[in-house]
Amino acid sequence: MMKKRMAAVVFLLTLFGICLTDSEQAYAQIVPIPTLQDEFPGSVFAHGDRESKRIALTFDDGPDPRFSGQVLDKLEQYDVPATFFVLGMRANEDPDLLSRIQAGGHEIANHTYSHPNLTDKSVAELEQEINQTNDAIESITGNTPKLFRPPYGFITREQAERLVTLGYSIIGWDVDTLDWSGIPASEVTDTVLQDTQAGSIILMHDGGDVDTANPEIYSADALDAIIPTLQEQGYTFVTVSELIGQ
């Protein structure tokens, strides 16, 4: 949350021509994913087709034995697919859990190896994070992801250009549950039901924050209301690749 606030502050400072520190200059390089979607159509996505009532559940920062299993149980109960943006270091720590995600018919995508703030990283360092994660995922599942989500949604134009050249699709979101902050399941549910529209990509988490010792995430409980309610409203849950036509 602090990093998101910093990005907003930096935007305002830049707008009024105020000199920035090195750290602030790094944040100033961030390009919002919706902006990049306009610049790189077909390669960057904050959402899918607004004319289709297909939507995608996405889960970041796993596999995490504290939360991923709960999420997978709910998805199995409702027979709904999801896309999991995994961290390479956690995939290596719990390969069986990653295999369970795959066995459940869910999509596995890349969320870097160690969850860095990419504004502090060069293009080469970004590629290293992605390659390490792909190596971990491929060694466990046999598949190499081509979907990538930058941690915090922070990415520079130079980094985005390189990933597009390499054939990656950069995935953002248009529904942010803020579930990582430990809010109750009812608040997660309210956000999703209020903000979801045709083509939405819903951001949730099945992994605790890498910098928090004992995180609390209640998204698994929220799925009991989210999934049936949205289905009753005519929405169909698909993977991100299905949503964006890849």
CSV table of C-alpha atoms in Angstrom, one decimal:
chain,number,residue,atom,x,y,z
A,1,MET,CA,0.0,0.0,0.0
A,2,MET,CA,2.8,2.4,0.9
A,3,LYS,CA,4.4,1.9,-2.6
A,4,LYS,CA,1.1,2.7,-4.3
A,5,ARG,CA,0.8,5.9,-2.3
A,6,MET,CA,4.4,6.8,-3.2
A,7,ALA,CA,3.6,6.4,-6.9
A,8,ALA,CA,0.6,8.7,-6.5
A,9,VAL,CA,2.7,11.3,-4.7
A,10,VAL,CA,5.5,11.1,-7.3
A,11,PHE,CA,3.0,11.7,-10.1
A,12,LEU,CA,1.8,14.9,-8.4
A,13,LEU,CA,5.3,16.1,-7.7
A,14,THR,CA,6.2,15.5,-11.4
A,15,LEU,CA,3.1,17.3,-12.5
A,16,PHE,CA,4.1,20.5,-10.7
A,17,GLY,CA,7.7,20.3,-11.7
A,18,ILE,CA,9.2,19.6,-8.3
A,19,CYS,CA,12.6,18.0,-8.2
A,20,LEU,CA,12.6,14.3,-7.3
A,21,THR,CA,15.0,12.1,-5.3
A,22,ASP,CA,16.5,9.0,-7.0
A,23,SER,CA,13.9,6.8,-5.4
A,24,GLU,CA,11.1,9.2,-6.5
A,25,GLN,CA,12.6,9.3,-10.0
A,26,ALA,CA,12.3,5.5,-10.1
A,27,TYR,CA,8.6,5.6,-9.3
A,28,ALA,CA,8.2,8.3,-11.9
A,29,GLN,CA,9.2,5.8,-14.6
A,30,ILE,CA,6.2,3.6,-13.8
A,31,VAL,CA,3.7,3.4,-16.6
A,32,PRO,CA,0.1,2.4,-15.7
A,33,ILE,CA,-0.9,-0.9,-17.2
A,34,PRO,CA,-4.1,0.6,-18.7
A,35,THR,CA,-1.8,3.1,-20.5
A,36,LEU,CA,0.4,0.3,-21.8
A,37,GLN,CA,-2.7,-1.6,-23.0
A,38,ASP,CA,-3.4,1.3,-25.3
A,39,GLU,CA,0.2,1.4,-26.5
A,40,PHE,CA,0.7,-2.3,-26.9
A,41,PRO,CA,-2.8,-3.7,-27.9
A,42,GLY,CA,-2.8,-7.5,-27.9
A,43,SER,CA,0.2,-7.7,-25.6
A,44,VAL,CA,-0.8,-5.8,-22.4
A,45,PHE,CA,-4.1,-6.2,-20.6
A,46,ALA,CA,-5.8,-4.6,-17.7
A,47,HIS,CA,-9.1,-6.3,-18.7
A,48,GLY,CA,-10.6,-8.4,-21.4
A,49,ASP,CA,-13.5,-7.8,-23.9
A,50,ARG,CA,-16.0,-5.4,-22.4
A,51,GLU,CA,-18.7,-6.9,-24.6
A,52,SER,CA,-18.3,-10.4,-23.1
A,53,LYS,CA,-19.5,-11.5,-19.7
A,54,ARG,CA,-16.4,-13.6,-19.2
A,55,ILE,CA,-14.2,-12.8,-16.3
A,56,ALA,CA,-11.0,-14.1,-14.7
A,57,LEU,CA,-10.1,-14.8,-11.1
A,58,THR,CA,-6.3,-14.4,-10.5
A,59,PHE,CA,-4.3,-15.2,-7.5
A,60,ASP,CA,-0.8,-13.8,-6.8
A,61,ASP,CA,2.3,-14.6,-4.7
A,62,GLY,CA,1.8,-18.4,-4.2
A,63,PRO,CA,2.2,-21.2,-4.0
A,64,ASP,CA,1.8,-20.7,-0.2
A,65,PRO,CA,0.8,-23.6,2.0
A,66,ARG,CA,-0.9,-21.2,4.4
A,67,PHE,CA,-3.5,-20.1,1.8
A,68,SER,CA,-3.2,-21.8,-1.6
A,69,GLY,CA,-4.8,-25.1,-0.5
A,70,GLN,CA,-7.9,-23.2,0.8
A,71,VAL,CA,-8.3,-21.4,-2.5
A,72,LEU,CA,-7.9,-24.6,-4.5
A,73,ASP,CA,-10.5,-26.3,-2.4
A,74,LYS,CA,-13.0,-23.6,-3.1
A,75,LEU,CA,-12.3,-23.5,-6.8
A,76,GLU,CA,-12.7,-27.3,-6.9
A,77,GLN,CA,-16.0,-27.1,-5.0
A,78,TYR,CA,-17.4,-24.6,-7.5
A,79,ASP,CA,-15.7,-26.1,-10.6
A,80,VAL,CA,-14.2,-22.8,-11.6
A,81,PRO,CA,-10.8,-22.2,-13.2
A,82,ALA,CA,-8.4,-19.5,-12.2
A,83,THR,CA,-5.0,-18.1,-13.1
A,84,PHE,CA,-2.2,-18.3,-10.5
A,85,PHE,CA,0.7,-15.8,-10.9
A,86,VAL,CA,3.4,-17.6,-8.9
A,87,LEU,CA,6.7,-16.6,-7.4
A,88,GLY,CA,9.6,-18.8,-8.6
A,89,MET,CA,11.1,-19.0,-5.1
A,90,ARG,CA,7.9,-20.3,-3.7
A,91,ALA,CA,7.4,-22.7,-6.5
A,92,ASN,CA,10.8,-24.2,-5.7
A,93,GLU,CA,9.9,-24.3,-2.0
A,94,ASP,CA,6.6,-26.2,-2.6
A,95,PRO,CA,6.6,-28.0,-5.9
A,96,ASP,CA,3.8,-30.4,-4.8
A,97,LEU,CA,1.5,-27.4,-4.3
A,98,LEU,CA,2.3,-26.0,-7.7
A,99,SER,CA,1.6,-29.5,-9.2
A,100,ARG,CA,-1.8,-29.4,-7.4
A,101,ILE,CA,-2.6,-26.1,-9.1
A,102,GLN,CA,-1.8,-27.6,-12.4
A,103,ALA,CA,-3.7,-30.8,-11.7
A,104,GLY,CA,-6.8,-28.7,-10.9
A,105,GLY,CA,-6.9,-27.4,-14.4
A,106,HIS,CA,-5.8,-23.9,-13.5
A,107,GLU,CA,-3.4,-21.7,-15.4
A,108,ILE,CA,0.1,-21.0,-14.1
A,109,ALA,CA,1.7,-17.7,-14.9
A,110,ASN,CA,4.9,-15.7,-14.0
A,111,HIS,CA,5.1,-13.2,-11.1
A,112,THR,CA,8.9,-12.9,-10.9
A,113,TYR,CA,11.2,-15.0,-8.7
A,114,SER,CA,11.4,-12.9,-5.5
A,115,HIS,CA,8.7,-10.2,-5.8
A,116,PRO,CA,11.0,-7.2,-6.3
A,117,ASN,CA,9.9,-3.6,-7.1
A,118,LEU,CA,10.8,-3.6,-10.8
A,119,THR,CA,11.4,0.2,-10.8
A,120,ASP,CA,14.6,-0.6,-9.0
A,121,LYS,CA,15.7,-3.2,-11.6
A,122,SER,CA,17.3,-3.0,-15.0
A,123,VAL,CA,15.8,-4.8,-18.0
A,124,ALA,CA,18.5,-7.5,-17.7
A,125,GLU,CA,17.6,-8.0,-14.0
A,126,LEU,CA,13.9,-8.3,-14.9
A,127,GLU,CA,14.7,-10.9,-17.5
A,128,GLN,CA,16.7,-12.9,-14.9
A,129,GLU,CA,13.7,-12.8,-12.5
A,130,ILE,CA,11.4,-14.1,-15.2
A,131,ASN,CA,13.8,-16.7,-16.5
A,132,GLN,CA,14.5,-18.1,-13.0
A,133,THR,CA,10.7,-18.4,-12.4
A,134,ASN,CA,10.1,-20.0,-15.8
A,135,ASP,CA,12.8,-22.5,-15.1
A,136,ALA,CA,11.2,-23.4,-11.7
A,137,ILE,CA,7.7,-23.7,-13.3
A,138,GLU,CA,8.9,-25.7,-16.2
A,139,SER,CA,10.9,-28.1,-14.0
A,140,ILE,CA,7.7,-28.9,-12.0
A,141,THR,CA,4.9,-28.7,-14.6
A,142,GLY,CA,6.7,-29.1,-18.0
A,143,ASN,CA,5.2,-25.8,-19.2
A,144,THR,CA,6.8,-22.4,-19.7
A,145,PRO,CA,4.4,-19.4,-19.0
A,146,LYS,CA,4.1,-16.5,-21.4
A,147,LEU,CA,1.8,-14.5,-19.1
A,148,PHE,CA,3.6,-12.1,-16.8
A,149,ARG,CA,2.3,-9.8,-14.0
A,150,PRO,CA,4.7,-7.3,-12.5
A,151,PRO,CA,4.7,-7.1,-8.7
A,152,TYR,CA,2.6,-4.2,-7.4
A,153,GLY,CA,1.7,-3.6,-11.1
A,154,PHE,CA,4.9,-1.5,-11.4
A,155,ILE,CA,6.7,-1.7,-14.7
A,156,THR,CA,8.6,0.8,-16.8
A,157,ARG,CA,8.1,1.4,-20.5
A,158,GLU,CA,11.5,0.1,-21.4
A,159,GLN,CA,10.8,-3.1,-19.4
A,160,ALA,CA,7.4,-3.5,-21.1
A,161,GLU,CA,8.9,-3.0,-24.5
A,162,ARG,CA,11.4,-5.8,-23.9
A,163,LEU,CA,8.8,-8.2,-22.7
A,164,VAL,CA,6.5,-7.5,-25.6
A,165,THR,CA,9.5,-8.2,-27.9
A,166,LEU,CA,10.1,-11.5,-26.2
A,167,GLY,CA,6.5,-12.5,-26.8
A,168,TYR,CA,5.1,-12.1,-23.3
A,169,SER,CA,1.7,-10.8,-22.4
A,170,ILE,CA,1.7,-8.4,-19.5
A,171,ILE,CA,-1.3,-8.8,-17.3
A,172,GLY,CA,-2.8,-6.2,-14.9
A,173,TRP,CA,-6.2,-6.1,-13.3
A,174,ASP,CA,-9.3,-3.8,-13.1
A,175,VAL,CA,-10.7,-5.2,-9.8
A,176,ASP,CA,-8.3,-4.9,-6.8
A,177,THR,CA,-9.6,-6.7,-3.7
A,178,LEU,CA,-6.8,-5.5,-1.4
A,179,ASP,CA,-7.2,-8.9,0.3
A,180,TRP,CA,-3.4,-8.9,1.1
A,181,SER,CA,-4.1,-6.3,3.8
A,182,GLY,CA,-6.1,-8.8,6.0
A,183,ILE,CA,-9.5,-7.2,5.4
A,184,PRO,CA,-12.5,-9.5,6.2
A,185,ALA,CA,-13.9,-11.8,3.6
A,186,SER,CA,-17.1,-9.6,3.5
A,187,GLU,CA,-15.1,-6.6,2.4
A,188,VAL,CA,-13.3,-8.6,-0.3
A,189,THR,CA,-16.7,-9.8,-1.5
A,190,ASP,CA,-18.2,-6.3,-1.6
A,191,THR,CA,-15.3,-5.0,-3.6
A,192,VAL,CA,-15.6,-7.7,-6.2
A,193,LEU,CA,-19.3,-7.6,-6.6
A,194,GLN,CA,-19.3,-3.8,-6.8
A,195,ASP,CA,-16.4,-3.4,-9.3
A,196,THR,CA,-16.7,-6.4,-11.6
A,197,GLN,CA,-17.9,-5.8,-15.1
A,198,ALA,CA,-17.7,-7.6,-18.4
A,199,GLY,CA,-14.1,-8.7,-19.1
A,200,SER,CA,-12.8,-8.0,-15.6
A,201,ILE,CA,-9.6,-9.4,-14.3
A,202,ILE,CA,-9.9,-9.8,-10.5
A,203,LEU,CA,-6.8,-9.5,-8.4
A,204,MET,CA,-6.7,-11.7,-5.3
A,205,HIS,CA,-3.9,-13.5,-3.4
A,206,ASP,CA,-3.1,-17.0,-2.4
A,207,GLY,CA,0.3,-16.0,-1.0
A,208,GLY,CA,1.1,-13.8,2.0
A,209,ASP,CA,3.2,-10.7,1.5
A,210,VAL,CA,6.9,-11.6,1.3
A,211,ASP,CA,7.7,-8.9,3.9
A,212,THR,CA,5.0,-9.9,6.4
A,213,ALA,CA,5.7,-12.6,9.0
A,214,ASN,CA,2.1,-13.7,9.7
A,215,PRO,CA,-0.2,-12.3,7.0
A,216,GLU,CA,-3.9,-12.9,7.1
A,217,ILE,CA,-5.8,-13.4,3.8
A,218,TYR,CA,-9.5,-14.3,3.7
A,219,SER,CA,-10.1,-14.6,-0.1
A,220,ALA,CA,-10.8,-18.3,0.1
A,221,ASP,CA,-13.8,-17.6,2.3
A,222,ALA,CA,-14.9,-14.7,0.1
A,223,LEU,CA,-15.2,-17.1,-2.9
A,224,ASP,CA,-18.3,-18.7,-1.3
A,225,ALA,CA,-20.2,-15.5,-2.1
A,226,ILE,CA,-18.3,-14.2,-5.1
A,227,ILE,CA,-18.5,-17.2,-7.4
A,228,PRO,CA,-22.2,-18.1,-7.1
A,229,THR,CA,-23.3,-14.5,-7.1
A,230,LEU,CA,-21.4,-13.5,-10.2
A,231,GLN,CA,-22.6,-16.7,-11.9
A,232,GLU,CA,-26.2,-15.8,-11.1
A,233,GLN,CA,-25.5,-12.4,-12.8
A,234,GLY,CA,-24.6,-14.2,-15.9
A,235,TYR,CA,-20.8,-14.1,-15.7
A,236,THR,CA,-18.6,-17.1,-16.8
A,237,PHE,CA,-15.2,-17.7,-15.1
A,238,VAL,CA,-12.3,-18.4,-17.5
A,239,THR,CA,-8.5,-18.3,-17.3
A,240,VAL,CA,-6.7,-15.2,-18.3
A,241,SER,CA,-5.5,-16.8,-21.6
A,242,GLU,CA,-9.0,-17.6,-22.5
A,243,LEU,CA,-10.2,-14.1,-21.5
A,244,ILE,CA,-7.7,-12.4,-23.8
A,245,GLY,CA,-8.0,-14.9,-26.6
A,246,GLN,CA,-4.6,-16.6,-26.3
